[in-house]
PDB file of C-alpha atoms in Angstrom:
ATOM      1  CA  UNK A 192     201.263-185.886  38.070  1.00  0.00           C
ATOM      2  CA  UNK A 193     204.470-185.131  36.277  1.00  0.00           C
ATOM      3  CA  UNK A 194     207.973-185.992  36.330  1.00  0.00           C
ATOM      4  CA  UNK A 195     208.850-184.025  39.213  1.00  0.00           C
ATOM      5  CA  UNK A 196     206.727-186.339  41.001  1.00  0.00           C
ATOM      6  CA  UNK A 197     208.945-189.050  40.111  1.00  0.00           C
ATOM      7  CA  UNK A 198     212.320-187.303  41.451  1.00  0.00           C
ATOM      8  CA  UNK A 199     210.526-186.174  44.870  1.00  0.00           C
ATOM      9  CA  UNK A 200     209.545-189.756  44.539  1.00  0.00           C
ATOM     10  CA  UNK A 201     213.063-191.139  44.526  1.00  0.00           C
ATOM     11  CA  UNK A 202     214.596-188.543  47.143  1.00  0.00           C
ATOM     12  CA  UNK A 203     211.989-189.137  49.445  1.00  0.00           C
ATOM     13  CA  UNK A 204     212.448-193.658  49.196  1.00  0.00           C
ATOM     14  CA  UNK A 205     216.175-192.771  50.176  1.00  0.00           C
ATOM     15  CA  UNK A 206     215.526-190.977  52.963  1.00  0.00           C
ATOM     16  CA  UNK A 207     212.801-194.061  53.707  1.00  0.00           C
ATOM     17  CA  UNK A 208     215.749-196.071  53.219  1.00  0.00           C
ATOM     18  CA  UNK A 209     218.625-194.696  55.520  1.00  0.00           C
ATOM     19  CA  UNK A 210     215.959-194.172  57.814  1.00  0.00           C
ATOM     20  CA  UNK A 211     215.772-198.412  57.855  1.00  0.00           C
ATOM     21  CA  UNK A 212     219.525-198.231  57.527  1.00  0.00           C
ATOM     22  CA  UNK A 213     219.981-196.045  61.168  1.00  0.00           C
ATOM     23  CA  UNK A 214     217.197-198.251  62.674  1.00  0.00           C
ATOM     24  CA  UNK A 215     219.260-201.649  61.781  1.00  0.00           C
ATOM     25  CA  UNK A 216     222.346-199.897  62.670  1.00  0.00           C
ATOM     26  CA  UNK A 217     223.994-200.521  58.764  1.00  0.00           C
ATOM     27  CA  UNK A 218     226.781-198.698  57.813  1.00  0.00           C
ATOM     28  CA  UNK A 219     228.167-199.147  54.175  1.00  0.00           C
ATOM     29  CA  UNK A 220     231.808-198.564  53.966  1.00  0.00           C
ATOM     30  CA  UNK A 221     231.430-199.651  49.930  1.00  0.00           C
ATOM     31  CA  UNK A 222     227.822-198.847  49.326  1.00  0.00           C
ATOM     32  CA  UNK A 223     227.805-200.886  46.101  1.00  0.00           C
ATOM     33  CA  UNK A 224     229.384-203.910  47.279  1.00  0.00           C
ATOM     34  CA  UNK A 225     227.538-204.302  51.061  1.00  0.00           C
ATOM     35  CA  UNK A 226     224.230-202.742  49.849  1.00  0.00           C
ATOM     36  CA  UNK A 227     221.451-204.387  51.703  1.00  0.00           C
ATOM     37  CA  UNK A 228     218.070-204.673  49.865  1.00  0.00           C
ATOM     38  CA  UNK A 229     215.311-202.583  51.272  1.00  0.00           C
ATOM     39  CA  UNK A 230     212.903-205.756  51.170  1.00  0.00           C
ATOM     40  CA  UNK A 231     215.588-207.342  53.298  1.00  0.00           C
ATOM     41  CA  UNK A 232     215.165-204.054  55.548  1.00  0.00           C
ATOM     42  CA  UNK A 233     211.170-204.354  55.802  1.00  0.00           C
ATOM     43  CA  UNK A 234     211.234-207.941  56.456  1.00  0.00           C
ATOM     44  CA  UNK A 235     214.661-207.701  58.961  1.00  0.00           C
ATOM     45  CA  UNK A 236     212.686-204.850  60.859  1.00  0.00           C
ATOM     46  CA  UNK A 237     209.150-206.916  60.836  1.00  0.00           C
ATOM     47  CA  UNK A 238     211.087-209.515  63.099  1.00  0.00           C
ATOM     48  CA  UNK A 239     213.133-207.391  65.117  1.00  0.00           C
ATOM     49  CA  UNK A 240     212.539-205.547  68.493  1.00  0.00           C
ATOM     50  CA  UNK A 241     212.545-201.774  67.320  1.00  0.00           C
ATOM     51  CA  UNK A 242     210.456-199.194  68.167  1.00  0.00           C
ATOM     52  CA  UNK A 243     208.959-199.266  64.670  1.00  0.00           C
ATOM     53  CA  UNK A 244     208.216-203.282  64.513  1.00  0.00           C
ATOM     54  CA  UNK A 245     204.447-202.702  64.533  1.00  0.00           C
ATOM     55  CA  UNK A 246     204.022-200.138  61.916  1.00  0.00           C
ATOM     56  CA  UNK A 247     206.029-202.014  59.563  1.00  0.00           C
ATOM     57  CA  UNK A 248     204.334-205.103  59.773  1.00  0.00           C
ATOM     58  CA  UNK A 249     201.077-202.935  60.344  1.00  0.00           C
ATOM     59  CA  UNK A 250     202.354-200.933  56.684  1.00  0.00           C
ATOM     60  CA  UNK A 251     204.010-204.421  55.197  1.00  0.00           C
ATOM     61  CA  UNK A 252     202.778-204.132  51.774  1.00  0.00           C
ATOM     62  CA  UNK A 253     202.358-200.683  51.354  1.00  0.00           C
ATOM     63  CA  UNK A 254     206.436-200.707  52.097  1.00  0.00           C
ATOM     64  CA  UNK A 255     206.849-202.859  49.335  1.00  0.00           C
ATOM     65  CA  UNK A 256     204.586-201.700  46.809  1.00  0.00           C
ATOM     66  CA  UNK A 257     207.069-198.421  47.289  1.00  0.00           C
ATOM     67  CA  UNK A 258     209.867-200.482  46.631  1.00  0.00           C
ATOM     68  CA  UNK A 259     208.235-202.130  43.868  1.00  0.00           C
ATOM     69  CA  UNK A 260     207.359-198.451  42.461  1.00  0.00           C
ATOM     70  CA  UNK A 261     211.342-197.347  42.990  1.00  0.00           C
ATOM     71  CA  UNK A 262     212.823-200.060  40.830  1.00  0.00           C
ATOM     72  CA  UNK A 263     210.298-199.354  37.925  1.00  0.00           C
ATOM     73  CA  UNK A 264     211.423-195.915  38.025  1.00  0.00           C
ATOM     74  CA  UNK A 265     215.142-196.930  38.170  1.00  0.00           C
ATOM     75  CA  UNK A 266     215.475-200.186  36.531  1.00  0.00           C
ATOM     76  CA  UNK A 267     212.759-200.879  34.130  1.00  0.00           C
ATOM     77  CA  UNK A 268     210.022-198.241  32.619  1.00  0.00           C
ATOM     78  CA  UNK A 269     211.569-194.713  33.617  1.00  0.00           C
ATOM     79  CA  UNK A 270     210.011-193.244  30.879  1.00  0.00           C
ATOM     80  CA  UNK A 271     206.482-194.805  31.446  1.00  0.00           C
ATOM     81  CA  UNK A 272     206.062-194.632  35.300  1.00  0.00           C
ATOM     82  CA  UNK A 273     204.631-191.103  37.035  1.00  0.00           C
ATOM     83  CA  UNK A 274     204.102-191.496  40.180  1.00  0.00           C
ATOM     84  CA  UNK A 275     200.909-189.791  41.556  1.00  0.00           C
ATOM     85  CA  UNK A 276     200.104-187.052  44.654  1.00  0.00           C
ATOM     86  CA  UNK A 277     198.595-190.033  46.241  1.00  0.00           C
ATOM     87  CA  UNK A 278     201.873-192.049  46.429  1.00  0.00           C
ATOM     88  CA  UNK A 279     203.824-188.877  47.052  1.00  0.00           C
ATOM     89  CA  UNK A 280     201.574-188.724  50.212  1.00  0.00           C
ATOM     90  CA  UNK A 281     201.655-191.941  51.410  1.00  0.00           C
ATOM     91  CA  UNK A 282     205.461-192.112  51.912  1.00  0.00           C
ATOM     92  CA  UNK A 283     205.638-188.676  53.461  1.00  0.00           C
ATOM     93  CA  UNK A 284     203.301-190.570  56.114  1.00  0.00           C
ATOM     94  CA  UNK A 285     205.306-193.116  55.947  1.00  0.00           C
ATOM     95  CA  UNK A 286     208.744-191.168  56.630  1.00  0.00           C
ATOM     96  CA  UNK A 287     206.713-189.582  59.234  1.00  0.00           C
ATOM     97  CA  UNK A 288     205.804-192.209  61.627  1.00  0.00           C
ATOM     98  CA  UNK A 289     208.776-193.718  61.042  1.00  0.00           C
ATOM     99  CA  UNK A 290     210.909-190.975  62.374  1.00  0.00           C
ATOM    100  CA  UNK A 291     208.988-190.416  65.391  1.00  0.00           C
ATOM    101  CA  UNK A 292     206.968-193.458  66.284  1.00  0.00           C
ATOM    102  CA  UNK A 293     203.929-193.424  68.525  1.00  0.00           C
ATOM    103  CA  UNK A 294     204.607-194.436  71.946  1.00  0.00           C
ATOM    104  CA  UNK A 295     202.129-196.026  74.243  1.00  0.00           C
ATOM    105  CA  UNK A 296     202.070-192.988  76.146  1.00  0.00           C
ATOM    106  CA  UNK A 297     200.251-191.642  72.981  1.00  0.00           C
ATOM    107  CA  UNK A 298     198.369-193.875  71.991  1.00  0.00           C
ATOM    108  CA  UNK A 299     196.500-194.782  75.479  1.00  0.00           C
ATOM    109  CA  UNK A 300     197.223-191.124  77.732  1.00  0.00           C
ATOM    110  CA  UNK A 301     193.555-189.806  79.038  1.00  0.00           C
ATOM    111  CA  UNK A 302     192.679-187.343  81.003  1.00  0.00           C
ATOM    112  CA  UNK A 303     191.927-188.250  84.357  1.00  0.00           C
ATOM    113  CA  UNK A 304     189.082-186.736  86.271  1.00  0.00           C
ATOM    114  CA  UNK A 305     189.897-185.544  89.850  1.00  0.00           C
ATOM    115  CA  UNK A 306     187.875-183.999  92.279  1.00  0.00           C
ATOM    116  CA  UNK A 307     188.885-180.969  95.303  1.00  0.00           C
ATOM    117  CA  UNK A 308     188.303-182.119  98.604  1.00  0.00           C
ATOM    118  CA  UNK A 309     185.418-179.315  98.968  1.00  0.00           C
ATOM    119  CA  UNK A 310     183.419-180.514  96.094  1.00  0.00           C
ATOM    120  CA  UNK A 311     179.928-182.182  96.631  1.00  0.00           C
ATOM    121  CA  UNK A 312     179.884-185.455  97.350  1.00  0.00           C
ATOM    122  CA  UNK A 313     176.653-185.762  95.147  1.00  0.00           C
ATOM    123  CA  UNK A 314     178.326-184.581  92.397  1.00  0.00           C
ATOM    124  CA  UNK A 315     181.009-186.610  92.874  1.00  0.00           C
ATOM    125  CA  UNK A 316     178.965-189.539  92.493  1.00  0.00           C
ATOM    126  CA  UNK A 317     176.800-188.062  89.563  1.00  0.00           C
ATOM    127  CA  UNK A 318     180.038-188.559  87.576  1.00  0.00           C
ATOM    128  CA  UNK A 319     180.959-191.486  88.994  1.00  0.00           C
ATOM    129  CA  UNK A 320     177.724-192.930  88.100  1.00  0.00           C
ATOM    130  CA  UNK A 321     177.672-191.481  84.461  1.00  0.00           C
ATOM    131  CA  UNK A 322     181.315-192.222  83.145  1.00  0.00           C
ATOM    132  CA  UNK A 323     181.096-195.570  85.334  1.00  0.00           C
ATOM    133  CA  UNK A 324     184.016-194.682  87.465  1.00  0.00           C
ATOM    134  CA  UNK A 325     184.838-197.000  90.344  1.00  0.00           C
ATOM    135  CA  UNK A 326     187.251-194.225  91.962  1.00  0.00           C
ATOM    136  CA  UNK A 327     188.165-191.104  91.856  1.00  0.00           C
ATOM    137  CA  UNK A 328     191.617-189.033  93.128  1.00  0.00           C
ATOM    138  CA  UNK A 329     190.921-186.165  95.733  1.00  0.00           C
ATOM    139  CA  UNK A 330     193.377-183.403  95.385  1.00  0.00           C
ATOM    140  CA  UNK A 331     194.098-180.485  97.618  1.00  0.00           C
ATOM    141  CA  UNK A 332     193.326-176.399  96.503  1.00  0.00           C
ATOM    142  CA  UNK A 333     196.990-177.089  95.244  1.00  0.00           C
ATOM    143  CA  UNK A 334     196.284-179.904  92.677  1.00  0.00           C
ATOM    144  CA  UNK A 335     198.365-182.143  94.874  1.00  0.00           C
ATOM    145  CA  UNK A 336     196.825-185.767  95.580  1.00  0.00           C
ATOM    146  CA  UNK A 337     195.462-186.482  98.823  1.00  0.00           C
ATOM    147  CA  UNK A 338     193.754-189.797  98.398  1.00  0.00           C
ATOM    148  CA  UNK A 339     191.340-191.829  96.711  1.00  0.00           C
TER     149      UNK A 339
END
């Protein structure tokens, strides 16, 4: 741990926070006048249809432990606050899945098993019977599908 910790710390919660900013569509024109509170970001995106809805309110208070962690190191105990690997971590992960969020498509693709028109039928139904498959796709020498 060491103070270099805490500046990677701070760089990285910006980019946390414009991230929140692009997502709610904010624009500051004066930045310290029409600032809007990263707890009010968390909570705003929590209720609002975005692509990253779930992971926030999955990663709720995580989010604003790192908030809580940012204003220590700005407002209050600067000198007495190092912020750890750990933390450093966790909002790289954080930044991470919030710049590209999983989409179903990742979350539930599988492969889907296929059998040629030539192939056994008993081995076919070997499979079928073993990974409890109620159908199967037949495809052509080609891989195109022919039926099921």
């Amino acid at each position: 741990m060491s103070n270099s910790n805490n500046d990677t710390f701070i760089r990285l919660y910006n980019q946390l926070d414009k991230e929140f900013s692009k997502i709610l569509n904010i624009e500051y024109i004066w930045p310290e006048i029409d600032y809007q509170w990263f707890s009010k970001k968390i909570n705003d995106i929590k209720w609002w249809k975005t692509a990253v809805k779930g992971y926030v309110k999955a990663h709720f208070d995580g989010l604003k432990r790192i908030w809580y962690i940012r204003n220590e190191l700005i407002h209050e105990y600067k000198d007495h606050v190092q912020v750890s690997d750990f933390t450093i971590d966790e909002i790289n992960k954080h930044i991470k899945s919030i710049k590209h969020p999983k989409r179903s498509y990742d979350l539930f693709k599988r492969d889907v098993y296929k059998c040629k028109e030539n192939d056994l039928l008993r081995d076919v139904i070997l499979t079928m019977k073993v990974y409890n498959y109620t159908h199967v796709p037949v495809v052509n020498e080609q891989d195109n599908f022919k039926w099921i």
